[in-house]
Structures are given as C-alpha cells and as structure tokens.
Amino acid sequence: MLDLRLTRAARPAVQLRRLLVAAASAGTGFLLLSCLGYALKRPEAAGSGALRLAWCVVPVAATVYLALAVARTDPGTRPRPGLSAIGLGPARLMAVSALVTALSTTLGSLVALSLFLHLRGDLTGLPFDGAAASFLAAGKSLPLAATLTLLAVVPVVATVAVALALRPRDPRPVVRPQRRYLPFVRQAGGPAAGGPAAGGPATGGCTAEVEAAGEGVTSAGEGAPAARGAVIDPRFTPPSLADKADDDKGPGDTPSGLPWAVALLAAGLTAQAYAGRTPPTPAFTFTTVPTGAGLFLLGWLLTAVGLVLAAPGLTHLCGRLLQCARPGALRLLAGRGLMAEATRIGRPLGILCAVTAAGYAVTTLYDAPGRPFGPLSALGALVVAGCAFATLLTVAVETRQGRAETTDALLRLGAPATVLRGAAALRAFALLAFFTPLTLAIAALAAFPLTR
C-alpha cells in the first residue's frame, strides 16, 4: 500500500514524464504491429517484412533509454533515510521503479493495440475511408501469439533494463585478500620468512601482513610500544581514481574514450565516403536495402557510435573553454558545472546529435519525388527524435536534482539567484554553440555520398 502511495503521490512533472514513456511505448508498439500487418498483407515479401521489423530496433532502443532516464529521476523511488526501517530498502525501491516502468509501457502498448484495431476497422468500421487498410491488413485475422509477443517487447525490455540499472550496489569496492598456500615461518615482530626480507616473493597476502603486524604489536607490547599505522587494511581505503565510475568523477577528471570515439567517427565517415564511389542499385530505402548498401549502414553505425562516445569528452572540453582567459564568477561556475556533469549530460546529448545527423541524411535520401516520406516512416522518426529530446530534458532535470545541495549552499553563502540562473543559461548556450555546427558538419559529411 505504501508503494502505491509513493507512486500516486508524485508531482505533475513526474506524471508527465511517465506519460511520455507511455506515449513512446504506444508509438513503438504501433510500428511493431504495422510490421505484422505488412507481413499478413504481403506474405510473399518476407525479406521486406523482416527488414521493416529490424528497423524497429531503433525506436525500441530509444523508448527503453527514455524509460530508464525517467526511472532514475523519479523522486518517489529514491533511497532516503528512514525508509529501510519500514521495509522500503534499495531492493524494494528498485522493484517499485521496475513496476512503474512496466505499468507505463504496458499502458502504451494497450493504446497502440486499440489504435491499430480501430484503424483496421475491427472495432467500429474502417475510418478515414479505409486509407490505412493497405498496410494494416484489414479484413485478415490477427494471430494472437504474434500480437502479444510484439506488444510485450517494449514492456519486458524496459522493465529488465530498469531493474538492472537500479539494482542495489555496494558503494565500497570489493577487495578480497590474497592467501598464500606455501608454508612459511614468521618471526616475532618481523616479516614472514617467505617475504621480501628473506628473498622470497614480494607479493605477500593482505591477511598475512595484517596478522604479522598484529604479532608485532603483541610482542612489542611486552617491552617497547609498537608503531601505530604500520599496516592499513585495503578494504577500508577509499577507491582509487581508476575504480570510480564516470558519473562519480569530479570536475578535474576527463571522461575516457575520446580518442577511440574520434577514431570511430573518422572510420564511419571514411566508410561512407568509400561506399559513395559506387552508388547501390536499386535505390536505398527503408524497405529495400541493396547488396552494396552494407558499407553505408556500417558507416552510419560507426559515425553514430563515435559521436555518442565523443560527446562526454567534448562537453568536458566545452567546460574548459568557458573558464579560459581569466574567467569571472559566472563563467567559472558554468564551466566547472559542465566539467562535473560532462558524462551525465554528454551521453544523451551525443545521442540527440546522432539522431539529428541521421535525420538529415534520411531527409537527403528521401528528397527524390519518387520516394515520398510515408506515415510509418514519419512516426518512427517522431518517436526516435522525441525520445532523444525528452531523454536530454530528463537528464537535465536529474542533473539539477543532483546539484540541489550545492545550489542551496551557494544561496546560504549569499550568492544571488540571478548568478545561478545565468550560469545555467550560459551552460546551455555554450553547448548549443559548440554542438550545433559540429552536428551539422557531421550530417553534411555523412549525407554527401548520397547526393553524388
């Protein structure tokens, strides 16, 4: 009952984000059902139907990513002091988040099924004078197993992704002591016989060192006092910089992976330019992929992955550029904020840039009058672009929630609220000014082989 109250008592902004997840799930479910209708209408074109179904992987991934971002920003399922005492520990809250995600995506799938049946004419007759009957297989019975399987794809994948991402973790790194199984002799107050002093191996076990130090304290306690702090148990030492996650790194830590991202980006653009030397015949569309278009698709995939991986490092660089040339308080606050949030903001920003570049390439591809942009293609583009933009806004809300304590501390110290709002506006303007020309340049280079 308390879980239900936590879910229902959310603020309107939280409910709006859940409705966005339901809307994205409805659009993706309708695309999957449309692939089923196409296969029923044209059973002889099995290859084209399988290709349509393969393209649906992109909106499914976008919907799952949006559901994961919304689950992370849900304040009702965030661990707080006192909840564990009433049975709402991290594992229980993770289950609540997964349940909310499952309900939202299932609602969207039911809406998609209702709309699909309505357009087929199974409920109240054919609407729009039967305009949708050509690609929804109106008049043919739907297989129940295939329909339920396609509708369950988004809820199952999104729920599993949320459960895996929000599972409880131990904040301390697991350091297990190494044990030596060779016989050795200890000296009172001294190193083991197999240690470095005796010419043995220098990689002694952590437990042996702690026990040797304990013997030294015991033997020295009979005479002189023993030296304190000689041995520190590594289980109680803070994690090193290499063990920290990218989301937990500070402003001075540069996100890793930028050189590999640049290499992938260059490889993708090179593959597309090489594939553009011999244009594939017949023309490349969503339903017909010729044999020579594999290099095109590989180039697009490498370019998108490289752009997503490079975005955190470029965001960190953007924060550094804001602080150069004797910065004031406003630029310094904005730049340090970008550097600290580079990984968290950079990933969805890179995805949005990749979607924008791919949209420009697809628009160039469908610019010919003989290949119009159909309603299902428009729906797929709307779902992917809308999920990418909504995910970026959701991550921005999560970032704002993460720095709420810092903002309150600055306000208590006397910082004007206008300075904080100006720093937020400056961060948004810097990202827009940096990534807009970069995205347009990559989109133009990616679409150039298609225009030759």
Coordinates of C-alpha atoms in Angstrom, one line a residue, residues 152-307:
A152 CA 5.3 -7.4 -24.9
V153 CA 8.7 -6.4 -26.4
V154 CA 8.9 -2.8 -25.0
P155 CA 7.5 -3.5 -21.5
V156 CA 9.7 -6.5 -20.9
V157 CA 12.9 -4.9 -22.2
A158 CA 12.3 -1.6 -20.4
T159 CA 11.5 -3.3 -17.1
V160 CA 14.6 -5.5 -17.3
A161 CA 16.8 -2.6 -18.2
V162 CA 15.4 -0.5 -15.2
A163 CA 15.8 -3.4 -12.8
L164 CA 19.4 -4.0 -13.9
A165 CA 20.4 -0.3 -13.9
L166 CA 18.8 0.5 -10.5
R167 CA 19.8 -2.7 -8.6
P168 CA 21.4 -2.1 -5.2
R169 CA 25.2 -1.8 -5.3
D170 CA 27.8 -1.8 -2.5
P171 CA 29.5 1.6 -2.6
R172 CA 32.8 0.1 -1.5
P173 CA 34.9 -1.8 -4.0
V174 CA 35.2 -5.5 -3.2
V175 CA 38.8 -6.2 -2.3
R176 CA 39.4 -9.8 -1.4
P177 CA 42.6 -10.7 0.5
Q178 CA 45.1 -12.9 -1.3
R179 CA 46.2 -16.0 0.6
R180 CA 49.5 -17.8 0.3
Y181 CA 49.3 -21.6 0.5
L182 CA 53.1 -22.2 0.8
P183 CA 54.5 -22.9 4.2
F184 CA 56.3 -20.1 5.8
V185 CA 57.7 -19.2 9.2
R186 CA 57.0 -15.9 11.0
Q187 CA 59.5 -14.1 13.2
A188 CA 58.2 -12.3 16.3
G189 CA 57.8 -8.7 15.3
G190 CA 59.4 -9.2 11.9
P191 CA 58.4 -10.1 8.4
A192 CA 57.5 -13.6 7.2
A193 CA 60.2 -16.0 6.2
G194 CA 59.0 -16.0 2.6
G195 CA 58.7 -12.2 2.4
P196 CA 61.0 -9.7 0.8
A197 CA 63.4 -9.7 3.7
A198 CA 64.1 -13.4 3.2
G199 CA 64.5 -13.2 -0.5
G200 CA 61.0 -14.7 -1.2
P201 CA 58.3 -13.3 -3.4
A202 CA 57.3 -9.7 -2.7
T203 CA 53.6 -10.2 -3.3
G204 CA 52.5 -11.2 0.2
G205 CA 48.9 -11.7 1.1
C206 CA 46.9 -9.0 2.7
T207 CA 45.8 -11.3 5.5
A208 CA 49.4 -12.4 6.3
E209 CA 50.5 -8.7 6.5
V210 CA 47.7 -7.8 8.9
E211 CA 48.5 -10.9 11.1
A212 CA 52.2 -10.2 11.0
A213 CA 51.5 -6.6 12.2
G214 CA 49.3 -8.0 15.0
E215 CA 52.1 -10.2 16.2
G216 CA 54.5 -7.3 16.1
V217 CA 52.1 -5.3 18.3
T218 CA 51.8 -8.2 20.7
S219 CA 55.5 -8.8 21.1
A220 CA 56.3 -5.2 21.3
G221 CA 53.6 -4.7 23.9
E222 CA 55.8 -6.7 26.4
G223 CA 58.6 -4.3 26.0
A224 CA 58.6 -1.1 24.0
P225 CA 55.4 0.4 22.4
A226 CA 54.7 -0.7 18.9
A227 CA 54.5 1.7 15.9
R228 CA 50.9 2.5 15.0
G229 CA 49.5 2.8 11.5
A230 CA 52.1 0.5 10.0
V231 CA 49.6 -1.6 8.1
I232 CA 46.2 -0.4 6.7
D233 CA 43.6 -2.9 5.7
P234 CA 42.9 -2.2 2.0
R235 CA 39.2 -3.0 2.5
F236 CA 38.8 0.3 4.4
T237 CA 40.8 2.5 2.0
P238 CA 38.9 4.8 -0.4
P239 CA 38.7 3.7 -4.1
S240 CA 41.3 4.9 -6.4
L241 CA 40.6 7.2 -9.4
A242 CA 40.6 4.2 -11.8
D243 CA 37.9 2.4 -9.8
K244 CA 35.5 5.3 -9.8
A245 CA 32.6 5.3 -12.3
D246 CA 32.4 8.0 -14.9
D247 CA 29.3 9.5 -13.3
D248 CA 31.1 10.0 -9.9
K249 CA 34.2 11.7 -11.3
G250 CA 35.0 15.2 -10.3
P251 CA 35.5 18.4 -12.4
G252 CA 39.2 17.7 -12.9
D253 CA 38.7 14.2 -14.3
T254 CA 38.5 14.0 -18.0
P255 CA 36.0 11.4 -19.4
S256 CA 37.7 8.5 -21.0
G257 CA 37.2 7.2 -24.5
L258 CA 37.6 10.4 -26.6
P259 CA 40.5 9.1 -28.8
W260 CA 38.6 5.9 -29.6
A261 CA 35.4 8.0 -30.3
V262 CA 37.3 10.2 -32.8
A263 CA 38.7 7.1 -34.4
L264 CA 35.3 5.5 -34.8
L265 CA 33.9 8.7 -36.2
A266 CA 36.6 9.0 -38.7
A267 CA 36.2 5.3 -39.7
G268 CA 32.5 5.8 -40.1
L269 CA 32.8 8.8 -42.4
T270 CA 35.6 7.1 -44.4
A271 CA 33.4 4.0 -44.9
Q272 CA 30.5 6.2 -46.1
A273 CA 32.8 8.1 -48.5
Y274 CA 34.2 4.9 -49.9
A275 CA 30.7 3.4 -50.3
G276 CA 29.6 6.5 -52.2
R277 CA 32.1 5.8 -55.0
T278 CA 29.7 3.2 -56.4
P279 CA 26.0 4.1 -55.6
P280 CA 24.0 1.0 -54.9
T281 CA 21.3 -0.1 -57.4
P282 CA 18.4 -0.2 -56.8
A283 CA 18.0 2.9 -54.7
F284 CA 18.4 2.5 -51.0
T285 CA 15.2 2.8 -48.9
F286 CA 13.9 1.5 -45.6
T287 CA 12.1 -1.4 -47.3
T288 CA 14.7 -2.3 -49.9
V289 CA 18.4 -2.5 -49.0
P290 CA 20.5 -3.4 -52.0
T291 CA 23.5 -5.7 -51.7
G292 CA 26.1 -2.8 -51.9
A293 CA 24.5 -0.8 -49.1
G294 CA 26.1 -2.7 -46.3
L295 CA 29.0 -0.4 -46.2
F296 CA 26.6 2.6 -46.0
L297 CA 24.9 1.1 -42.9
L298 CA 28.2 0.2 -41.3
G299 CA 29.5 3.8 -41.8
W300 CA 26.3 5.3 -40.3
L301 CA 26.6 2.9 -37.3
L302 CA 30.2 3.8 -36.7
T303 CA 29.5 7.5 -37.1
A304 CA 26.7 7.4 -34.6
V305 CA 28.6 5.4 -32.0
G306 CA 31.6 7.6 -32.3
L307 CA 29.5 10.7 -31.9

